[in-house]
PDB file of C-alpha atoms in Angstrom:
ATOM      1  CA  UNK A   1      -5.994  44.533 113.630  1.00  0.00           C
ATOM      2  CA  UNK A   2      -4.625  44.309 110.479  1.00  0.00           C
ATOM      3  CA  UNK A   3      -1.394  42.716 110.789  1.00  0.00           C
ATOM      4  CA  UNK A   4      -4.432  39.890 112.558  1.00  0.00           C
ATOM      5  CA  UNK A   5      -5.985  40.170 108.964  1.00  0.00           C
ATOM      6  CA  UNK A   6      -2.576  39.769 107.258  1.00  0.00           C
ATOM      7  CA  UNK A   7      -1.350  36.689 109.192  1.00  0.00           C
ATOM      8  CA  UNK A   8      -5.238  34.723 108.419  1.00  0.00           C
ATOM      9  CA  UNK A   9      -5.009  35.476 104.415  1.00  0.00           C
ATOM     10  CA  UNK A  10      -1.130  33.471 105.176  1.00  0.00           C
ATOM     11  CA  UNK A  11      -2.801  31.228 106.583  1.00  0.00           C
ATOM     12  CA  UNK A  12      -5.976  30.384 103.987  1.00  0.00           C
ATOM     13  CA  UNK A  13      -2.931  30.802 100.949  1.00  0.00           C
ATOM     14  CA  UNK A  14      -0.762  28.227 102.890  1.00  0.00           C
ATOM     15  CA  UNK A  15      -3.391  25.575 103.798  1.00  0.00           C
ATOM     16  CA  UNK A  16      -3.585  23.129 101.438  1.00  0.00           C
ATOM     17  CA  UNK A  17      -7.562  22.313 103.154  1.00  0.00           C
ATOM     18  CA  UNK A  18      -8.332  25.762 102.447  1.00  0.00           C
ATOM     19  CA  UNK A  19      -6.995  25.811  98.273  1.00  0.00           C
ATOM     20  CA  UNK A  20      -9.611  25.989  96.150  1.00  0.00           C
ATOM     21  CA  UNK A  21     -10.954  21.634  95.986  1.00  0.00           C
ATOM     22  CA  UNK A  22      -7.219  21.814  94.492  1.00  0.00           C
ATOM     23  CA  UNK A  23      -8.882  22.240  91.159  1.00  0.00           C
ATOM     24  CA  UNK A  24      -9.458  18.155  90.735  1.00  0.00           C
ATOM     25  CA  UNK A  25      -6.442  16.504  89.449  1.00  0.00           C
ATOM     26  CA  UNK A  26      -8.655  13.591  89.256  1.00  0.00           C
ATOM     27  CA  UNK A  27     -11.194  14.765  87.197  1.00  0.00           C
ATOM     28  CA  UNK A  28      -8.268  16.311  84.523  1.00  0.00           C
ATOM     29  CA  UNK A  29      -6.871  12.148  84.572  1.00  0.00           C
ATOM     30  CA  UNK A  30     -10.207  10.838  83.876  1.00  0.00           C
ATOM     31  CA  UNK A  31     -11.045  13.277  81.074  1.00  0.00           C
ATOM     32  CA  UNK A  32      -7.288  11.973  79.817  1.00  0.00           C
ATOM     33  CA  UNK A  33      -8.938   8.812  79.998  1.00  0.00           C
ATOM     34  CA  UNK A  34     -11.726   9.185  78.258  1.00  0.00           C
ATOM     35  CA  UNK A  35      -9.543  10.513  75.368  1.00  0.00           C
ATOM     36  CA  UNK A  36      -7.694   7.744  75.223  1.00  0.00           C
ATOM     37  CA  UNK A  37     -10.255   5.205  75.104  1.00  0.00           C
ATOM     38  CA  UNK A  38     -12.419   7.207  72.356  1.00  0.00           C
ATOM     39  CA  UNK A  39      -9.248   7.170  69.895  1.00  0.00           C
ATOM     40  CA  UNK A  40      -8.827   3.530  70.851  1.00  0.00           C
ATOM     41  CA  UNK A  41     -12.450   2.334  70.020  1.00  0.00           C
ATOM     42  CA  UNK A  42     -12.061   4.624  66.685  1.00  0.00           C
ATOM     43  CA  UNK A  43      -8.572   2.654  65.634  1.00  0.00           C
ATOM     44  CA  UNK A  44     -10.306  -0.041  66.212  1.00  0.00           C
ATOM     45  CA  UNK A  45     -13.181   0.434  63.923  1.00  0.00           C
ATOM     46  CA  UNK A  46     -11.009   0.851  61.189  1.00  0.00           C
ATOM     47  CA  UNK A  47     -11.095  -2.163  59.258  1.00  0.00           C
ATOM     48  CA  UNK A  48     -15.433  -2.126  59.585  1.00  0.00           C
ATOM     49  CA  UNK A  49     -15.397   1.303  58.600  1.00  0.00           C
ATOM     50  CA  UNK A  50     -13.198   0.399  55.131  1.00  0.00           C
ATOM     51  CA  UNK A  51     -15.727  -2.280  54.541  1.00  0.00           C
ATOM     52  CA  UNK A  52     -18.341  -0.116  55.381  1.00  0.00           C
ATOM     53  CA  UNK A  53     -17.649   1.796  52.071  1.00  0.00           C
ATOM     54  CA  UNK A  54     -17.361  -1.132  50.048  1.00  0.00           C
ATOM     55  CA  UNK A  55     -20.467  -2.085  50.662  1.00  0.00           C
ATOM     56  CA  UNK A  56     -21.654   1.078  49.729  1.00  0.00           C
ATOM     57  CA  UNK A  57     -19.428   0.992  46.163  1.00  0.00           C
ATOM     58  CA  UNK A  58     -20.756  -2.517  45.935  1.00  0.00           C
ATOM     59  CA  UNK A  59     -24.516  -1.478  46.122  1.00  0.00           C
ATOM     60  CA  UNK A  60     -23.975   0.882  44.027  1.00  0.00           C
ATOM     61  CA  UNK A  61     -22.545  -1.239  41.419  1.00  0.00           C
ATOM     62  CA  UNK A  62     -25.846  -3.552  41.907  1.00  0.00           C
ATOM     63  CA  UNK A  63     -28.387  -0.404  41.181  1.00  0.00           C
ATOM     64  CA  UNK A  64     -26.354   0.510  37.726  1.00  0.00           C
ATOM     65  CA  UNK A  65     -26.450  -3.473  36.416  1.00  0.00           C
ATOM     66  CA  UNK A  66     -30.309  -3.478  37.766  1.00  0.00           C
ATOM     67  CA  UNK A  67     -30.665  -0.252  35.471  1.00  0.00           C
ATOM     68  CA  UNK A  68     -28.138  -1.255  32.594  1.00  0.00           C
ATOM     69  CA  UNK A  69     -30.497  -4.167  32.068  1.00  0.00           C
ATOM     70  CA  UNK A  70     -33.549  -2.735  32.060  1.00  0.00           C
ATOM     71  CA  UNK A  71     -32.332  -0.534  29.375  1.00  0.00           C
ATOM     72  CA  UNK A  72     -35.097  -0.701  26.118  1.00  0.00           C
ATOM     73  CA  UNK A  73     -33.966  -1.519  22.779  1.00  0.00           C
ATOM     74  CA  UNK A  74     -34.468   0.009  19.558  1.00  0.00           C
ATOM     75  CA  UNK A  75     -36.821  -2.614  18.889  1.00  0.00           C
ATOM     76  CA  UNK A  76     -38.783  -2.474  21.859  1.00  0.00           C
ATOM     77  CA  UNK A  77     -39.200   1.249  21.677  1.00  0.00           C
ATOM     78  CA  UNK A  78     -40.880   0.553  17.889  1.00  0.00           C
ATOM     79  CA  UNK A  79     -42.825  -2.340  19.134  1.00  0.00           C
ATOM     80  CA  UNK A  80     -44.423  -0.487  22.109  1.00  0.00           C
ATOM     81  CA  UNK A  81     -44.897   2.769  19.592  1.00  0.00           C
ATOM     82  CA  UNK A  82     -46.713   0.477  17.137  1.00  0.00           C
ATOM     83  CA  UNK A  83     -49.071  -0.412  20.269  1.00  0.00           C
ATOM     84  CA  UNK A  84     -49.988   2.818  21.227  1.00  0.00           C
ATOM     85  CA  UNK A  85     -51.064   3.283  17.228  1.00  0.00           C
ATOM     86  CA  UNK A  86     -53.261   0.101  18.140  1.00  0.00           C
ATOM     87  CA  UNK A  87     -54.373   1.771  21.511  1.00  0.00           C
ATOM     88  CA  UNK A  88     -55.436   5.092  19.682  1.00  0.00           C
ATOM     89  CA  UNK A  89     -57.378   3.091  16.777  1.00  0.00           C
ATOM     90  CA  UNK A  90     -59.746   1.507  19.662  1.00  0.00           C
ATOM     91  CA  UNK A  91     -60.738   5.035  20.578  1.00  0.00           C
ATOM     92  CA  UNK A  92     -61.175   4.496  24.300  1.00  0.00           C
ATOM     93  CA  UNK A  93     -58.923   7.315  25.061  1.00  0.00           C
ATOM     94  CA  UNK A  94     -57.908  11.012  23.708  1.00  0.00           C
ATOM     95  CA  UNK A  95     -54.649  11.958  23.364  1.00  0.00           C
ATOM     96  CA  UNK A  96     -54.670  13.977  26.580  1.00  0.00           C
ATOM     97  CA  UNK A  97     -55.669  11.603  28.562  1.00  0.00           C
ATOM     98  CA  UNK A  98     -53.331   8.728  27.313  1.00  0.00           C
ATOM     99  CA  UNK A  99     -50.708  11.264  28.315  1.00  0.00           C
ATOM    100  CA  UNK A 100     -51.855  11.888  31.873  1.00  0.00           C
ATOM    101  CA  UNK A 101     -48.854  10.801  34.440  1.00  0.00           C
ATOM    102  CA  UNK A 102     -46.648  10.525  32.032  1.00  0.00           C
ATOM    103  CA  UNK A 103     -45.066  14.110  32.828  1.00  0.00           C
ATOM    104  CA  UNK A 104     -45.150  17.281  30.377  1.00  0.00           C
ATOM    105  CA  UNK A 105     -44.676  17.498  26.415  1.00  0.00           C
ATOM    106  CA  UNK A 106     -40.950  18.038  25.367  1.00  0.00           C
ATOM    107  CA  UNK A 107     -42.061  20.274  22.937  1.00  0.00           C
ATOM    108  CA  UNK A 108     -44.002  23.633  24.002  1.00  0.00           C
ATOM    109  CA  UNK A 109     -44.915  24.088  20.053  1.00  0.00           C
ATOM    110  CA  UNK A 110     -48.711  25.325  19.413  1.00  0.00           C
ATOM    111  CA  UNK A 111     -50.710  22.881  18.001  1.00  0.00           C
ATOM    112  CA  UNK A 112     -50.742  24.896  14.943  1.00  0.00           C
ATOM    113  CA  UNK A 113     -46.742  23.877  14.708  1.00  0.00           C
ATOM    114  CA  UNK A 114     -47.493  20.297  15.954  1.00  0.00           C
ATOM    115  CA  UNK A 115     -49.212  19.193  12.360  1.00  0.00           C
ATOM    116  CA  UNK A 116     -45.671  19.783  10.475  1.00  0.00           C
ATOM    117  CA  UNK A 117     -42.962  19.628  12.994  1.00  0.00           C
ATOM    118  CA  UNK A 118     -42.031  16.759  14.663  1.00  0.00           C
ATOM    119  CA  UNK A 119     -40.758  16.261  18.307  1.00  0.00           C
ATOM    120  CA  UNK A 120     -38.387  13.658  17.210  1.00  0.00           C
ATOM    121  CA  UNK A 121     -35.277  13.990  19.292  1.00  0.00           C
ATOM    122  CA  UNK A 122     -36.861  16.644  21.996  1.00  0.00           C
ATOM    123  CA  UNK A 123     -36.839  13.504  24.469  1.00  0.00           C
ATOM    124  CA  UNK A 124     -32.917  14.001  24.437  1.00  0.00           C
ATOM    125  CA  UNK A 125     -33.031  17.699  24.121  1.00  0.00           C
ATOM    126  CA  UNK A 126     -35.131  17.685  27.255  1.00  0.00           C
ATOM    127  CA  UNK A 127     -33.392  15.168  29.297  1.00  0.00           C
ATOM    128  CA  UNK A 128     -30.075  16.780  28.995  1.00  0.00           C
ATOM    129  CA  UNK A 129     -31.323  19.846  30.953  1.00  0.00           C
ATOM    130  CA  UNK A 130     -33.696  18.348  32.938  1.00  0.00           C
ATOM    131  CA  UNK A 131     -33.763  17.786  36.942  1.00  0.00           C
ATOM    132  CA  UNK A 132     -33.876  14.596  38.214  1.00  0.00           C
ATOM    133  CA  UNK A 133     -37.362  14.446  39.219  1.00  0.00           C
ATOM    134  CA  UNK A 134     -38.594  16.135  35.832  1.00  0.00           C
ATOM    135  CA  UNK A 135     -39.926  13.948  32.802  1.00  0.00           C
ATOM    136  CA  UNK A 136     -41.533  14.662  29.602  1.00  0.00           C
ATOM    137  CA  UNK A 137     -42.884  12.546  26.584  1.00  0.00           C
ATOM    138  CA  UNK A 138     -42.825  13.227  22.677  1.00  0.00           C
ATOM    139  CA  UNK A 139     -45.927  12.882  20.704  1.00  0.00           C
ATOM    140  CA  UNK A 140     -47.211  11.594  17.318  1.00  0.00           C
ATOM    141  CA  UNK A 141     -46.717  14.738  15.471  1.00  0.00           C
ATOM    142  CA  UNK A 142     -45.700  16.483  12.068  1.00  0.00           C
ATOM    143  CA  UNK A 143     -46.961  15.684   8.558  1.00  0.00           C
ATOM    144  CA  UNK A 144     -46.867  11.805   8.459  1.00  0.00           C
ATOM    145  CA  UNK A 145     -49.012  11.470  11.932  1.00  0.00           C
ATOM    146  CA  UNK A 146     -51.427  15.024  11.312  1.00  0.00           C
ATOM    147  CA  UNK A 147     -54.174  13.126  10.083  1.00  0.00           C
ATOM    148  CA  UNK A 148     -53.598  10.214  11.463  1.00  0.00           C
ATOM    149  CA  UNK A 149     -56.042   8.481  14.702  1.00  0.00           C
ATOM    150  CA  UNK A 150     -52.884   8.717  17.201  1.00  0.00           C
ATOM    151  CA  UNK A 151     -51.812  12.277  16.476  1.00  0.00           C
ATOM    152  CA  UNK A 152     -50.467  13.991  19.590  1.00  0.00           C
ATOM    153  CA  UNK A 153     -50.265  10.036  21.467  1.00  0.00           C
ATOM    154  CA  UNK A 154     -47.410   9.456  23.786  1.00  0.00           C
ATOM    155  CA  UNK A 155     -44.518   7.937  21.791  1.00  0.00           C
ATOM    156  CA  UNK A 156     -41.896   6.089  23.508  1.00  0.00           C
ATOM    157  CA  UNK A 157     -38.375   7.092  24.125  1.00  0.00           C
ATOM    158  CA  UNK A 158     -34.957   6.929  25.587  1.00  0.00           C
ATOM    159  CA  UNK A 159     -31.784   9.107  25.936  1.00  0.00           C
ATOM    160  CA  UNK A 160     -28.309   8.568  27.085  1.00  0.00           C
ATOM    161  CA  UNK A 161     -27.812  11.493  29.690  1.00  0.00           C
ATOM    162  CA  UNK A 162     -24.803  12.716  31.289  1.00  0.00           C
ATOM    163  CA  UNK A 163     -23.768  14.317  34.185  1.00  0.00           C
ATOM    164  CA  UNK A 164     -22.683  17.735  33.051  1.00  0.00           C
ATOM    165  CA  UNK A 165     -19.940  17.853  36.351  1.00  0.00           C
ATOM    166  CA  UNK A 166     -18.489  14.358  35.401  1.00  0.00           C
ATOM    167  CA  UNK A 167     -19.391  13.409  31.183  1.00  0.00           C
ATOM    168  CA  UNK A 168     -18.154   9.916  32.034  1.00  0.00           C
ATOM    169  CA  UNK A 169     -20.918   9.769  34.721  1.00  0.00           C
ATOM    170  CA  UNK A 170     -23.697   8.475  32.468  1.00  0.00           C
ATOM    171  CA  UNK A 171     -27.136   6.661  31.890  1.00  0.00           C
ATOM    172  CA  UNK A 172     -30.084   6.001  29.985  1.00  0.00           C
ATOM    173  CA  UNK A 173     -33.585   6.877  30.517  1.00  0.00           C
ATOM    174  CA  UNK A 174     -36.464   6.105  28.752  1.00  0.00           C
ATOM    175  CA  UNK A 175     -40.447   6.272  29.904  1.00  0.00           C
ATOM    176  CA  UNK A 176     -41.285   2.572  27.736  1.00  0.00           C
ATOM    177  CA  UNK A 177     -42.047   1.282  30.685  1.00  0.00           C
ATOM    178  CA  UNK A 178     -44.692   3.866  32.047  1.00  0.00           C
ATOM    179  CA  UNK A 179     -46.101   4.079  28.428  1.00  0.00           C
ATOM    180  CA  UNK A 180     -46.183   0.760  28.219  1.00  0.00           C
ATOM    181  CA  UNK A 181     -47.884   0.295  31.202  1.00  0.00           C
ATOM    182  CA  UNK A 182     -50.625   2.759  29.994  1.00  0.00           C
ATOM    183  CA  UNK A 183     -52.085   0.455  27.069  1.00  0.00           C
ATOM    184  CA  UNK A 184     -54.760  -2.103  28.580  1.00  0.00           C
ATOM    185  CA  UNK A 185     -53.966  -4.580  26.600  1.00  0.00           C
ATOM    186  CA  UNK A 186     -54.261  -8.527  27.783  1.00  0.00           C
ATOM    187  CA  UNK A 187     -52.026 -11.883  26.336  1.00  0.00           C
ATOM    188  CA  UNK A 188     -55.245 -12.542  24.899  1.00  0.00           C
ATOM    189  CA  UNK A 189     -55.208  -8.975  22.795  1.00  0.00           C
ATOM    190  CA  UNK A 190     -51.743 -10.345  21.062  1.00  0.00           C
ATOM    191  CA  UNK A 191     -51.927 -12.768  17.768  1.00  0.00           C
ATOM    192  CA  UNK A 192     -49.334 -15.125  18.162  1.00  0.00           C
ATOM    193  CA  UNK A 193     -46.403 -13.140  16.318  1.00  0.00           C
ATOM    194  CA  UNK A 194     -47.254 -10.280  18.410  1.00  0.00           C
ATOM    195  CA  UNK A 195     -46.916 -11.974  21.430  1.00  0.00           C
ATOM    196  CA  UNK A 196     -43.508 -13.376  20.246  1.00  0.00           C
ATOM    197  CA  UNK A 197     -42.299 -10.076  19.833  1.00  0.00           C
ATOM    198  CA  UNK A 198     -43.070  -8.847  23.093  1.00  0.00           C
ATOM    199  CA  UNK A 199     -42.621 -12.104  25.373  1.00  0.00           C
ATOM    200  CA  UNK A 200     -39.149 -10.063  26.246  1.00  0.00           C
ATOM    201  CA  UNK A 201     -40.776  -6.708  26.647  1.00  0.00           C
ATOM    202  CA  UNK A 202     -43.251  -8.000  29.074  1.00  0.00           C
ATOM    203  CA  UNK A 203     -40.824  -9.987  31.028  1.00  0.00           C
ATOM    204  CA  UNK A 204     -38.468  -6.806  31.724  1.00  0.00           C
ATOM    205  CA  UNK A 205     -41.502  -4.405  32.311  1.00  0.00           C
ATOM    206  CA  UNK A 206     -42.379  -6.874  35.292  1.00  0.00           C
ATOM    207  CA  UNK A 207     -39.103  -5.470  36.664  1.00  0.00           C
ATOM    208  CA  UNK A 208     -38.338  -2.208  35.586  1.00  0.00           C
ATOM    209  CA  UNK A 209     -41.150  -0.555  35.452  1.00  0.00           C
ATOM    210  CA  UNK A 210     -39.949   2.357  37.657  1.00  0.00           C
ATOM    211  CA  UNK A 211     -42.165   1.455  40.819  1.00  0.00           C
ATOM    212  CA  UNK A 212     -40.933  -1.799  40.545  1.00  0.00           C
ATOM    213  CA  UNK A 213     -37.014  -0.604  40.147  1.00  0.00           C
ATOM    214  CA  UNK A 214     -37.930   1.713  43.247  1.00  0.00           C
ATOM    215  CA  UNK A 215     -39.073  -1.423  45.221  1.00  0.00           C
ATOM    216  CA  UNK A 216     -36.004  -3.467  44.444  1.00  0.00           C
ATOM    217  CA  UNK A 217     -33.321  -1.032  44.930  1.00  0.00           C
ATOM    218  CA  UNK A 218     -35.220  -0.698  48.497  1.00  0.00           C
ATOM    219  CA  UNK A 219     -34.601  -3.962  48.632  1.00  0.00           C
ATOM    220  CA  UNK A 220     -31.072  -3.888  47.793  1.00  0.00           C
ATOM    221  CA  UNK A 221     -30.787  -0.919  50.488  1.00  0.00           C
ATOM    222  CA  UNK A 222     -32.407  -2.865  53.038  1.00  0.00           C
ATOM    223  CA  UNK A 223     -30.303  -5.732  53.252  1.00  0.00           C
ATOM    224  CA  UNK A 224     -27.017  -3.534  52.766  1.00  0.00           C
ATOM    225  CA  UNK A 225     -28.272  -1.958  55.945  1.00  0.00           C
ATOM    226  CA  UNK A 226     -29.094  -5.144  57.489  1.00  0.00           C
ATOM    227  CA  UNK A 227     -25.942  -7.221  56.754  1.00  0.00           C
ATOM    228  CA  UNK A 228     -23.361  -3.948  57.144  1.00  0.00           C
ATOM    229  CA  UNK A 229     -24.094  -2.160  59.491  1.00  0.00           C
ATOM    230  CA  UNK A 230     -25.108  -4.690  62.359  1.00  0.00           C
ATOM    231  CA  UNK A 231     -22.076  -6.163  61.607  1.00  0.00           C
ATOM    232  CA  UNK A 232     -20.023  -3.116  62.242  1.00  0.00           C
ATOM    233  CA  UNK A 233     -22.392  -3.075  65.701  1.00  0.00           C
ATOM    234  CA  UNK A 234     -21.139  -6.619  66.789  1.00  0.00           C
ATOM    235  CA  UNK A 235     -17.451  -5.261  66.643  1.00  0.00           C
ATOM    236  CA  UNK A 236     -18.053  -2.472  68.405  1.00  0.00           C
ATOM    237  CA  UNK A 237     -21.428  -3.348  70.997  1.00  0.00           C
ATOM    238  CA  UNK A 238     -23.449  -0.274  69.699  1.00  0.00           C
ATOM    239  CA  UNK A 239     -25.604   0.272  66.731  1.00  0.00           C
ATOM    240  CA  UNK A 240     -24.368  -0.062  63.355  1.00  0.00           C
ATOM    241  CA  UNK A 241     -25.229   3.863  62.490  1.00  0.00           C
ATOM    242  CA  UNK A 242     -24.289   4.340  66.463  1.00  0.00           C
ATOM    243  CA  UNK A 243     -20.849   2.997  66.226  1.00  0.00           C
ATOM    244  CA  UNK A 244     -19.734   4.737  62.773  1.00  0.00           C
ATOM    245  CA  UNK A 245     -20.413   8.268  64.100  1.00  0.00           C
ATOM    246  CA  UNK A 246     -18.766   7.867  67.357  1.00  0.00           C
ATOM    247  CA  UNK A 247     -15.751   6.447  64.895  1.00  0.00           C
ATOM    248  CA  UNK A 248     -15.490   9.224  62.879  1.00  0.00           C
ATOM    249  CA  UNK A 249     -16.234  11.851  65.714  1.00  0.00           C
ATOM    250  CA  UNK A 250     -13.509  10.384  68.364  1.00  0.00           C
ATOM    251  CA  UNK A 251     -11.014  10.530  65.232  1.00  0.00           C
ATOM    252  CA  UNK A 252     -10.838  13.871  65.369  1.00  0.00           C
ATOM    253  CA  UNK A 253     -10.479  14.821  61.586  1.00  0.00           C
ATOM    254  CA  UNK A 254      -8.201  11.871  60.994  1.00  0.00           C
ATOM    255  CA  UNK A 255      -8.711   9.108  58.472  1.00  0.00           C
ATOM    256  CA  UNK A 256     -12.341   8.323  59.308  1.00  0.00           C
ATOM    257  CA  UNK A 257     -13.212  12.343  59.297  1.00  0.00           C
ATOM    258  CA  UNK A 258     -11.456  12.109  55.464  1.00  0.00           C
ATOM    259  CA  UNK A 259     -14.120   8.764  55.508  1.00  0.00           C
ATOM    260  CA  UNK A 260     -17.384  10.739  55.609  1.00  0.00           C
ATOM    261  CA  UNK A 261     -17.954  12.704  52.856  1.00  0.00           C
ATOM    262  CA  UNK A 262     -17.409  10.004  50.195  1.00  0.00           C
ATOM    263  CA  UNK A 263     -19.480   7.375  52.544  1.00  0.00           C
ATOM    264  CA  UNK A 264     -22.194   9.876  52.695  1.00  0.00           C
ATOM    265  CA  UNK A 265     -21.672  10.748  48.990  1.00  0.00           C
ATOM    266  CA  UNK A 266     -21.964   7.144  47.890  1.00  0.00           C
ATOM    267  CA  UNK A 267     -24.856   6.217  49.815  1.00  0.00           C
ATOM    268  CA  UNK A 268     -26.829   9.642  48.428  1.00  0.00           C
ATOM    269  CA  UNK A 269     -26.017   8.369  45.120  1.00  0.00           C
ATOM    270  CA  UNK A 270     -27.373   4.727  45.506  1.00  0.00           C
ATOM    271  CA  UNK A 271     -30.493   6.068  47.127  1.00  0.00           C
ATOM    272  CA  UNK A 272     -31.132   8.459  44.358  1.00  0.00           C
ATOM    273  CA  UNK A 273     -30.676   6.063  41.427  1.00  0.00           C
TER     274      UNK A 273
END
């Protein structure tokens, strides 16, 4: 009986019907395939994935001239502080509420402080420190503005701040534009030397106010998404976004792996701006 068990365990060992579905040679080849192909379609997608991050540079490039023009003068920071005197003598508003929107004080001095010190320079002080999404206005204060009608009034502002990782990383913010687009004055409020003076002003706050920025660096975004990435989906015959990840992923840690961080980087950056 056993040498009968012996001589059918020969048998199934020796029988190539009875190996184990010969662990699929075919299926190893086409998983070979597959391989091959993916690092193909990746090499391929080289060149649209370089241009792919210039567009990104290039947008970029476009938000920082849309802001570097938009930056206020010295002059039209005095002109639109000389308004909001004008707003406070027409007494339609308090101080409080001329403020409301516009963020915090700079200053957290007690009003007690607020009729000899002035916040002069606490826009700056502020800024330097702040996050991105944090703003704050100076006020009419200290002994020339104690006894004055505007006292404690929003006063227009602007700093140069720098990123504290990279100092040559820099820009300038200033709220003119949301003060400015507090006072409810008309053209027809202006004499005609004031309305020479701030023909400019009212020209750039009909595109930088920041809503208006927001808009037209969505705008920018949009048709860098648009014109980039469906052109990277021609090449390859999937979606732009589609066709980038299955780039970088078939690479394998290669070039386009190095690719990501700085496209994903650059993109952050020019939606944040």
């Amino acid at each position: 009986m056993k040498r009968l068990l012996y001589i059918f365990i020969a048998l199934v060992c020796l029988t190539p019907s009875f190996a184990p579905a010969a662990v699929s040679v075919k299926k190893a080849a086409s998983v070979k395939k597959q391989e091959t192909a993916a690092v193909d379609s990746a090499t391929s997608l080289l060149p649209t994935v370089i241009n792919l991050v210039g567009s990104v540079k290039n947008l970029n490039a476009q938000q920082q001239q849309l802001t570097a023009d938009c930056v206020p003068t010295s002059e039209e920071i005095r002109v639109v502080n000389d308004l909001v005197k004008e707003w406070a003598k027409t007494g339609d508003m308090d101080a409080e509420s001329a403020a409301y929107g516009l963020g915090q004080p700079c200053s957290n001095y007690p009003d007690s402080v607020l009729d000899s010190r002035s916040e002069d320079g606490f826009y700056q002080s502020f800024m330097d420190i702040a996050d991105k999404n944090e703003v704050c206005y100076e006020r009419f204060t200290g002994r020339n503005n104690a006894d004055m009608i505007w006292f404690k009034f929003p006063k227009a502002s602007s700093a140069r701040v720098c990123d504290i990782n990279n100092p040559k990383n820099c820009q300038t913010v200033s709220n003119l534009y949301d003060i400015f687009a507090k006072i409810p004055f008309g053209e027809e409020d202006y004499t005609e030397s004031e309305a020479a003076k701030i023909s400019r002003l009212i020209e750039k706050s009909e595109k930088c106010a920041p809503a208006k920025m927001r808009a037209a660096k969505r705008e920018l975004w949009g048709g860098f998404l648009t014109q980039t990435l469906s052109g990277v989906g021609k090449t390859s015959g999937a979606s732009g976004t589609e066709a980038v990840i299955q780039a970088v992923s078939s690479a394998g840690g290669g070039g386009f792996q190095s690719m990501l961080p700085s496209l994903g980087q650059l993109a952050t950056q020019a939606l944040e701006k």
